[in-house]
Coordinates of C-alpha atoms in Angstrom, one line a residue:
X213 CA 103.9 42.9 130.6
X214 CA 105.8 41.8 133.8
X215 CA 108.3 44.5 135.8
X216 CA 110.2 41.2 137.3
X217 CA 111.0 40.3 133.8
X218 CA 113.2 43.1 132.9
X219 CA 115.3 42.3 135.8
X220 CA 116.2 38.9 135.2
X221 CA 118.6 36.6 134.2
X222 CA 118.1 34.8 131.0
X223 CA 119.2 31.1 131.6
X224 CA 121.1 29.8 128.4
X225 CA 120.6 25.7 129.5
X226 CA 119.6 24.8 126.4
X227 CA 122.4 25.8 124.1
X228 CA 124.3 23.4 125.8
X229 CA 126.9 25.8 128.2
X230 CA 126.7 28.5 130.8
X231 CA 126.6 31.8 131.2
X232 CA 124.0 34.5 131.7
X233 CA 123.1 37.8 130.8
X234 CA 121.2 40.9 132.8
X235 CA 118.5 42.9 130.7
X236 CA 120.1 46.6 129.0
X237 CA 118.6 49.9 130.6
X238 CA 117.1 50.0 126.9
X239 CA 114.8 47.4 128.0
X240 CA 113.3 49.6 130.9
X241 CA 112.9 52.2 128.6
X242 CA 111.3 50.1 126.5
X243 CA 108.6 48.9 128.9
X244 CA 108.3 52.9 129.8
X245 CA 107.3 53.9 126.9
X246 CA 104.8 50.5 125.8
X247 CA 102.3 50.4 129.5
X248 CA 101.2 53.3 128.3
X249 CA 100.1 52.3 124.9
X250 CA 96.7 50.3 123.5
X251 CA 96.1 47.7 124.7
X252 CA 97.0 46.5 120.7
X253 CA 100.3 47.6 120.8
X254 CA 101.1 46.0 124.0
X255 CA 100.4 42.7 121.8
X256 CA 103.1 40.8 121.5
X257 CA 102.7 40.4 117.2
X258 CA 101.9 44.3 117.2
X259 CA 106.0 45.3 118.9
X260 CA 107.5 41.8 116.3
X261 CA 106.3 43.4 113.1
X262 CA 106.0 47.1 114.2
X263 CA 107.5 50.1 112.5
X264 CA 111.5 49.8 111.8
X265 CA 113.8 52.6 113.3
X266 CA 117.8 51.6 112.0
X267 CA 118.9 51.2 108.6
X268 CA 122.5 51.0 107.9
X269 CA 124.9 49.1 108.7
X270 CA 126.3 47.2 112.0
X271 CA 128.6 43.6 113.6
X272 CA 126.8 41.3 115.5
X273 CA 128.8 40.9 118.8
X274 CA 126.7 39.6 120.7
X275 CA 126.7 36.4 120.0
X276 CA 126.0 32.9 122.0
X277 CA 126.7 29.5 121.4
X278 CA 129.4 28.7 117.8
X279 CA 128.2 29.7 114.5
X280 CA 128.7 26.2 112.3
X281 CA 131.9 27.9 110.0
X282 CA 130.3 25.9 107.3
X283 CA 127.3 28.6 107.5
X284 CA 128.7 31.1 104.7
X285 CA 126.9 33.5 103.2
X286 CA 124.0 35.9 103.4
X287 CA 120.4 35.5 104.8
X288 CA 118.2 37.5 103.2
X289 CA 115.4 38.9 105.2
X290 CA 111.9 41.1 103.4
X291 CA 108.4 43.0 104.7
X292 CA 106.7 45.6 106.1
X293 CA 108.5 48.3 107.9
X294 CA 106.4 50.8 108.7
X295 CA 103.6 51.0 109.9
X296 CA 102.4 54.3 109.6
X297 CA 102.7 56.5 106.5
X298 CA 103.2 60.9 108.1
X299 CA 100.7 60.5 110.6
X300 CA 98.7 57.8 109.0
X301 CA 98.1 54.5 111.2
X302 CA 98.5 51.4 108.4
X303 CA 96.0 48.9 109.7
X304 CA 96.6 45.5 108.0
X305 CA 99.0 42.9 109.2
X306 CA 100.2 43.7 105.3
X307 CA 100.7 47.1 104.5
X308 CA 103.3 49.1 104.9
X309 CA 107.2 50.1 102.8
X310 CA 109.5 47.4 102.1
X311 CA 112.0 46.9 104.5
X312 CA 115.5 44.8 104.0
X313 CA 117.6 42.7 106.0
X314 CA 120.4 41.6 105.2
X315 CA 122.6 39.0 107.4
X316 CA 126.2 38.2 106.3
X317 CA 127.9 35.2 107.6
X318 CA 131.2 33.7 107.8
X319 CA 134.2 32.8 109.4
X320 CA 131.4 32.5 112.3
X321 CA 131.4 35.8 112.5
X322 CA 127.4 38.2 111.5
X323 CA 127.4 41.8 109.6
X324 CA 124.0 43.1 109.9
X325 CA 122.7 45.8 106.9
X326 CA 119.4 46.8 106.6
X327 CA 116.9 49.8 104.2
X328 CA 113.9 50.6 103.2
X329 CA 113.2 49.8 99.3
X330 CA 113.3 53.2 97.6
X331 CA 110.5 52.1 94.7
X332 CA 109.5 55.7 93.7
X333 CA 106.1 55.4 96.0
X334 CA 108.2 55.7 98.6
X335 CA 110.2 58.7 97.5
X336 CA 106.7 60.9 96.6
X337 CA 105.3 59.9 100.0
X338 CA 108.4 61.1 101.9
X339 CA 108.8 64.2 99.5
X340 CA 105.6 65.2 99.5
X341 CA 105.5 64.4 103.3
X342 CA 102.4 62.9 103.6
X343 CA 100.1 59.4 102.1
X344 CA 99.6 60.2 98.6
X345 CA 98.6 56.0 97.8
X346 CA 96.3 53.4 98.5
X347 CA 97.6 49.9 100.6
X348 CA 96.6 46.5 100.7
X349 CA 94.3 47.3 103.5
X350 CA 94.8 51.3 104.4
X351 CA 92.7 53.9 102.2
X352 CA 94.8 57.0 101.2
X353 CA 92.7 59.7 102.5
X354 CA 92.1 62.6 99.7
X355 CA 93.0 62.0 96.5
X356 CA 94.9 58.4 96.0
X357 CA 97.1 58.0 93.2
X358 CA 96.8 54.5 93.2
X359 CA 97.7 51.6 94.2
X360 CA 101.1 51.3 96.1
X361 CA 102.1 47.4 95.7
X362 CA 105.5 48.0 98.2
X363 CA 107.9 45.0 97.3
X364 CA 107.5 43.7 100.4
X365 CA 107.1 39.5 100.8
X366 CA 109.5 37.9 99.5
X367 CA 113.5 38.1 98.5
X368 CA 115.6 36.3 96.2
X369 CA 118.2 36.3 93.4
X370 CA 116.4 35.2 90.3
X371 CA 118.8 35.5 86.7
X372 CA 121.3 36.5 88.6
X373 CA 119.8 39.6 90.0
X374 CA 118.7 40.6 93.4
X375 CA 114.7 41.1 92.8
X376 CA 112.2 42.0 96.0
X377 CA 109.1 41.0 95.3
X378 CA 105.5 42.3 95.9
X379 CA 103.6 39.8 93.5
X380 CA 101.2 42.8 92.2
X381 CA 103.3 44.0 89.8
X382 CA 106.8 43.6 89.3
X383 CA 109.8 42.9 90.5
X384 CA 112.6 45.9 92.5
X385 CA 115.7 45.1 91.2
X386 CA 118.7 45.8 94.2
X387 CA 121.9 46.6 94.3
X388 CA 123.4 43.5 96.6
X389 CA 125.8 45.3 98.0
X390 CA 124.8 48.7 99.0
X391 CA 120.8 46.9 98.8
X392 CA 119.4 50.5 96.8
X393 CA 116.8 49.7 94.3
X394 CA 118.1 50.3 91.3
X395 CA 114.5 50.2 89.2
X396 CA 111.7 47.8 88.5
X397 CA 112.6 44.8 86.4
X398 CA 110.6 43.1 83.6
X399 CA 113.2 40.6 82.8
X400 CA 114.9 42.2 79.7
X401 CA 111.5 43.5 78.3
X402 CA 109.5 39.9 78.8
X403 CA 106.6 40.5 81.5
X404 CA 104.4 42.2 79.9
X405 CA 102.6 45.4 81.4
X406 CA 99.7 44.7 83.3
X407 CA 100.8 41.6 84.6
X408 CA 101.7 41.0 88.6
X409 CA 105.0 38.5 88.9
X410 CA 104.8 36.3 91.9
X411 CA 106.6 36.3 95.7
X412 CA 106.8 33.1 95.0
X413 CA 109.1 31.1 92.1
X414 CA 110.1 27.9 91.9
X415 CA 114.3 26.9 90.9
X416 CA 114.5 23.5 89.6
X417 CA 117.0 22.0 91.5
X418 CA 117.6 19.7 88.4
X419 CA 117.6 21.9 85.4
X420 CA 118.4 25.4 87.1
X421 CA 115.3 26.9 85.6
X422 CA 113.2 28.9 87.1
X423 CA 109.8 28.9 87.1
X424 CA 107.6 31.4 87.9
X425 CA 103.7 33.1 87.3
X426 CA 101.6 36.1 87.3
X427 CA 97.9 37.3 86.4
X428 CA 97.2 39.7 84.0
X429 CA 95.5 42.2 84.8
X430 CA 92.6 42.3 82.3
X431 CA 88.5 42.2 82.2
X432 CA 89.2 38.8 81.9
X433 CA 92.1 37.8 83.6
X434 CA 94.6 35.2 82.6
X435 CA 97.1 33.2 84.5
X436 CA 100.7 32.8 82.2
X437 CA 103.3 30.6 83.6
X438 CA 107.0 31.3 82.5
X439 CA 110.3 29.8 82.6
X440 CA 113.6 31.1 82.8
X441 CA 116.1 29.5 81.8
X442 CA 119.8 28.7 83.8
X443 CA 121.7 31.8 82.7
X444 CA 118.9 33.6 80.8
X445 CA 117.5 37.1 81.8
X446 CA 114.2 36.7 79.4
X447 CA 111.0 34.5 80.7
X448 CA 109.8 32.3 78.3
X449 CA 106.4 32.2 78.7
X450 CA 105.0 27.8 78.7
X451 CA 101.5 28.1 79.1
X452 CA 98.6 30.4 79.3
X453 CA 94.8 29.9 81.3
X454 CA 91.6 32.1 82.2
X455 CA 91.0 32.4 85.7
X456 CA 87.3 33.1 85.5
X457 CA 88.4 36.4 87.2
X458 CA 90.9 37.3 89.1
X459 CA 92.0 34.6 91.9
X460 CA 95.1 35.6 94.1
X461 CA 97.1 33.1 94.4
X462 CA 100.2 33.3 96.3
X463 CA 102.2 30.2 96.1
X464 CA 102.9 27.9 93.6
X465 CA 104.0 24.0 93.3
X466 CA 106.9 22.4 90.6
X467 CA 107.1 18.9 90.1
X468 CA 109.3 16.2 87.8
X469 CA 106.9 17.2 84.6
X470 CA 104.2 20.0 86.0
X471 CA 103.7 23.4 87.9
X472 CA 100.5 22.9 90.1
X473 CA 98.4 25.6 91.3
X474 CA 96.0 25.2 94.5
X475 CA 92.8 28.0 93.3
X476 CA 91.0 29.4 96.6
X477 CA 87.6 30.5 95.9
X478 CA 89.0 33.6 97.3
X479 CA 88.7 37.1 94.0
X480 CA 88.8 40.4 93.9
X481 CA 85.8 42.4 92.6
X482 CA 87.8 44.0 89.5
X483 CA 85.5 47.3 89.6
X484 CA 86.3 48.3 92.7
X485 CA 90.0 47.5 91.5
X486 CA 90.0 49.4 88.5
X487 CA 88.7 52.7 90.0
X488 CA 92.1 52.3 92.7
X489 CA 90.6 53.7 95.8
X490 CA 89.2 51.3 97.8
X491 CA 91.7 49.1 99.7
X492 CA 91.9 45.6 98.2
X493 CA 91.9 43.9 101.5
X494 CA 88.0 45.1 100.8
X495 CA 87.9 44.3 97.5
X496 CA 87.9 40.6 98.6
X497 CA 85.3 38.1 97.9
X498 CA 85.1 34.4 99.7
X499 CA 82.5 31.5 98.5
X500 CA 82.5 29.5 100.7
X501 CA 79.9 27.1 98.9
X502 CA 82.8 26.7 96.2
X503 CA 85.6 24.2 96.0
X504 CA 89.0 24.1 95.8
X505 CA 90.1 24.7 91.4
X506 CA 93.2 22.4 91.0
X507 CA 95.4 23.9 87.6
X508 CA 97.8 21.3 86.4
X509 CA 100.6 22.7 83.6
X510 CA 102.5 21.0 82.0
X511 CA 106.4 22.1 82.3
X512 CA 107.4 21.2 78.7
X513 CA 104.2 23.5 77.6
X514 CA 103.1 20.1 75.5
X515 CA 99.7 20.2 76.2
X516 CA 96.7 22.5 78.2
X517 CA 96.5 23.2 81.6
X518 CA 93.9 21.1 82.9
X519 CA 91.8 21.6 86.1
X520 CA 90.8 19.5 88.6
X521 CA 88.4 20.0 91.3
X522 CA 88.4 19.4 95.1
X523 CA 85.7 19.9 98.5
X524 CA 85.6 21.4 100.1
X525 CA 86.9 25.2 99.5
X526 CA 89.6 27.2 101.5
X527 CA 92.4 29.1 101.8
X528 CA 95.8 28.5 101.5
X529 CA 98.6 30.3 101.2
X530 CA 101.6 28.3 101.3
X531 CA 102.6 24.9 100.0
X532 CA 105.3 22.2 100.9
X533 CA 106.7 19.6 98.3
X534 CA 104.8 18.2 95.7
X535 CA 106.6 14.9 93.8
X536 CA 105.5 12.3 91.3
X537 CA 105.6 8.9 92.7
X538 CA 103.8 5.1 90.4
X539 CA 101.6 7.2 88.3
X540 CA 100.0 9.8 90.9
X541 CA 100.8 13.5 91.5
X542 CA 101.2 14.4 95.6
X543 CA 100.9 17.1 97.0
X544 CA 101.4 18.6 99.9
X545 CA 99.7 22.5 101.6
X546 CA 98.9 24.2 104.2
X547 CA 95.6 24.3 104.0
X548 CA 92.5 26.6 106.3
X549 CA 88.6 26.1 106.5
X550 CA 87.3 29.0 105.4
X551 CA 88.6 32.4 104.5
X552 CA 88.5 33.3 108.7
X553 CA 92.4 34.0 108.8
X554 CA 91.6 37.5 106.8
X555 CA 89.7 38.9 109.9
X556 CA 92.4 38.4 111.4
X557 CA 95.5 40.1 109.5
X558 CA 92.8 43.1 109.0
X559 CA 92.6 43.3 112.6
X560 CA 96.0 43.2 113.2
X561 CA 96.3 46.6 115.1
X562 CA 92.7 46.5 117.1
X563 CA 92.5 45.8 120.7
X564 CA 90.6 42.2 119.5
X565 CA 91.9 40.6 117.4
X566 CA 90.0 37.5 116.0
X567 CA 91.4 33.5 116.2
X568 CA 93.6 31.9 114.2
X569 CA 91.8 29.5 112.0
X570 CA 93.0 25.8 112.7
X571 CA 95.1 23.8 109.5
X572 CA 96.6 21.6 108.2
X573 CA 98.9 19.9 106.0
X574 CA 96.9 18.7 103.9
X575 CA 97.8 15.9 101.3
X576 CA 96.6 15.8 97.3
X577 CA 97.0 12.7 95.3
X578 CA 95.9 13.3 91.5
X579 CA 96.2 9.8 89.7
X580 CA 98.2 11.0 86.1
X581 CA 96.5 8.7 84.3
X582 CA 92.7 10.0 84.7
X583 CA 94.0 12.8 85.3
X584 CA 91.3 12.6 89.0
X585 CA 92.0 13.6 92.2
X586 CA 92.5 10.6 94.2
X587 CA 92.3 11.1 97.7
X588 CA 92.8 14.5 99.8
X589 CA 94.3 13.2 103.6
X590 CA 95.4 15.5 106.7
X591 CA 98.8 14.4 107.6
X592 CA 98.9 17.3 110.3
X593 CA 96.7 17.9 114.5
X594 CA 95.2 21.4 113.0
X595 CA 97.1 23.6 115.0
X596 CA 97.5 26.8 114.0
X597 CA 100.8 26.7 111.5
X598 CA 101.5 28.4 108.4
X599 CA 105.3 29.2 106.8
X600 CA 106.2 25.5 105.9
X601 CA 110.5 25.2 105.3
X602 CA 111.9 23.3 102.9
X603 CA 115.5 21.7 101.2
X604 CA 114.7 23.8 98.1
X605 CA 117.9 21.0 96.7
X606 CA 115.5 18.8 96.9
X607 CA 112.4 20.0 95.8
X608 CA 110.0 17.8 93.3
X609 CA 111.2 14.6 95.2
X610 CA 109.7 13.4 98.1
X611 CA 111.2 15.0 101.0
X612 CA 110.6 13.2 105.0
X613 CA 110.7 16.2 107.3
X614 CA 109.4 19.6 107.0
X615 CA 109.7 23.1 108.8
X616 CA 106.2 25.1 110.0
X617 CA 106.1 28.0 112.5
X618 CA 103.4 27.8 115.1
X619 CA 101.0 29.6 116.9
X620 CA 100.6 28.2 120.3
X621 CA 99.3 30.7 121.9
X622 CA 95.9 31.1 119.1
X623 CA 93.5 33.1 120.1
X624 CA 95.1 35.6 122.2
X625 CA 98.1 36.3 119.8
X626 CA 97.8 34.5 116.5
X627 CA 100.6 36.2 114.8
X628 CA 103.1 35.5 117.5
X629 CA 104.3 32.4 116.3
X630 CA 105.6 31.0 119.3
X631 CA 107.0 27.3 118.4
X632 CA 109.1 25.6 115.2
X633 CA 107.6 22.5 114.5
X634 CA 109.2 19.7 112.5
X635 CA 107.1 17.1 110.8
X636 CA 108.0 13.7 110.4
X637 CA 106.2 13.1 107.2
X638 CA 106.7 9.0 108.4
X639 CA 105.3 9.1 111.3
X640 CA 103.3 11.8 111.2
X641 CA 104.9 13.3 114.4
X642 CA 106.3 16.6 115.2
X643 CA 109.1 17.4 117.0
X644 CA 108.3 20.7 118.6
X645 CA 110.5 23.7 120.1
X646 CA 108.3 26.3 122.2
X647 CA 109.9 30.3 123.3
X648 CA 110.0 31.6 125.8
X649 CA 106.2 33.7 126.0
X650 CA 107.9 36.8 125.4
X651 CA 109.5 35.7 122.4
X652 CA 108.0 35.1 119.1
X653 CA 109.1 33.2 116.1
X654 CA 110.3 33.8 111.7
X655 CA 110.5 31.3 109.1
X656 CA 112.5 29.0 109.3
X657 CA 115.2 28.7 106.3
X658 CA 116.5 25.2 105.6
X659 CA 120.2 25.8 104.7
X660 CA 122.0 22.7 103.7
X661 CA 125.6 22.3 103.6
X662 CA 127.9 19.0 102.8
X663 CA 127.4 16.9 105.9
X664 CA 124.5 18.6 107.6
X665 CA 121.5 20.8 107.7
X666 CA 120.6 24.3 109.7
X667 CA 117.3 25.5 110.1
X668 CA 117.6 29.3 110.3
X669 CA 115.0 31.3 112.2
X670 CA 115.1 35.5 113.0
X671 CA 112.8 35.7 116.8
X672 CA 112.2 38.7 118.6
X673 CA 112.0 38.5 122.0
X674 CA 110.0 41.8 124.2
X675 CA 111.4 42.0 127.3
X676 CA 115.1 43.1 125.5
X677 CA 113.1 45.0 122.4
X678 CA 115.4 43.1 120.4
X679 CA 115.8 41.0 117.4
X680 CA 118.2 37.5 117.1
X681 CA 119.4 35.0 114.9
X682 CA 118.6 31.0 115.6
X683 CA 120.9 28.4 114.2
X684 CA 119.4 25.2 115.1
X685 CA 119.7 21.6 114.2
X686 CA 117.3 20.0 111.4
X687 CA 115.6 17.4 113.1
X688 CA 116.3 17.6 117.0
X689 CA 116.4 21.8 116.4
X690 CA 118.3 21.9 119.1
X691 CA 120.1 25.5 119.1
X692 CA 123.7 25.4 118.1
X693 CA 124.1 29.6 118.1
X694 CA 122.0 32.8 118.7
X695 CA 123.0 36.4 117.3
X696 CA 121.9 38.8 119.1
X697 CA 121.3 41.4 116.9
X698 CA 121.4 44.9 119.1
X699 CA 118.4 46.7 117.9
X700 CA 114.7 45.7 117.0
X701 CA 114.3 45.2 113.2
X702 CA 110.6 43.8 111.6
X703 CA 110.2 39.9 111.6
X704 CA 109.8 40.1 107.7
X705 CA 107.6 38.0 106.1
X706 CA 109.8 35.5 104.0
X707 CA 113.0 35.5 102.9
X708 CA 116.5 33.6 101.4
X709 CA 120.1 32.4 102.2
X710 CA 122.3 33.0 99.6
X711 CA 125.4 31.0 100.0
X712 CA 128.6 32.6 99.7
X713 CA 130.8 31.8 96.2

């Protein structure tokens, strides 16, 4: 970290107006603390995802530019908020109790509210003042009570309830005003015991129904596909399909008639998981000789699920969009060629991290008449990329653009996403903005209004040790407003924007 950067003036010319700020004194104090830390704890991605120390409300007073008056609602972000548990360091990128931030935007102002999600497991550890549960990548010292499964992956409003999602267990319901947890939620008893619930449910923009899925935690795991009808709180099972093992499925896609799943050749060793002592990260088994499996499920449940293979295999955490057109079903996913991303996640807290794998927006096309894979094409340039942001109002229809984060630092700090890209799918080229060397970005969220569309994302500035909210134009990525939050908050994994009624 260069000391002179703390003394320089920050230029705001990119916002289209002249202004300057001097870096606060507290940033110098932070510099003094971090220079004595290990190499890992001086890394930008470690600083941007480390433990949170703030809970409560705050009024945001430092706003550069003008927040569009049409943006009225709440931006929710969630992710791991603790990287140690009473002295036990949590070493995996996925570890840590869920920490939620709510940014209430109205009248061109921002109010912040943040809190840890009060799950029973967190309450038990806080009362005992020691680690009691095994995290995804960190074992509990001594006897473990089992896995924690914090709901730290996503937060969505589903069936009128604000839910924090873990994808390994039931959702946690939250009070939208206080953010207090009100208990686990099983959709009025319609989600069975020992069945997980996805962190990426999909809202059908045409019908208003929500489509989701879970995997049974059993010797013969099955994929369970659900529909939550608009206005209902009870899930209806659409389909069930044997997976032949516990294959984690992080995301899915939605078209007019189908739900689409891309299953990587990565599974959890069930015997080790049943014992509940080894971290799940140690029980993952990847077979690079096996293909992807594409599972097609009719949304109306009128036919049995169908499997199609696509070689070579790889990993695909997140998807962009799927649609049906001229007798074909197309879907775009972010595909990595192997499982090396997991080495990156596992070594997040190590002094040396393995490089980020290249990844491509990859288009799969299926002939609906023959139900065979017709083509598989890479449509981006292989720069390490993830966290796609799409217009949820157009899910299941062709889109012209996707927004994604890229890690231009690549091998040095692969989890410090410092570039926002807007991919033009017709031209197959990207408009990119790259932030400074001491900043990184969180997942972009697409927020449309009657006339425009905006991209909202959090960011972290290490020189100020402060999180900020950016609002950008959809295509040009021009920075319209930046709200400095006055404190550090973890960037988190996923979130949502809930418009104000």
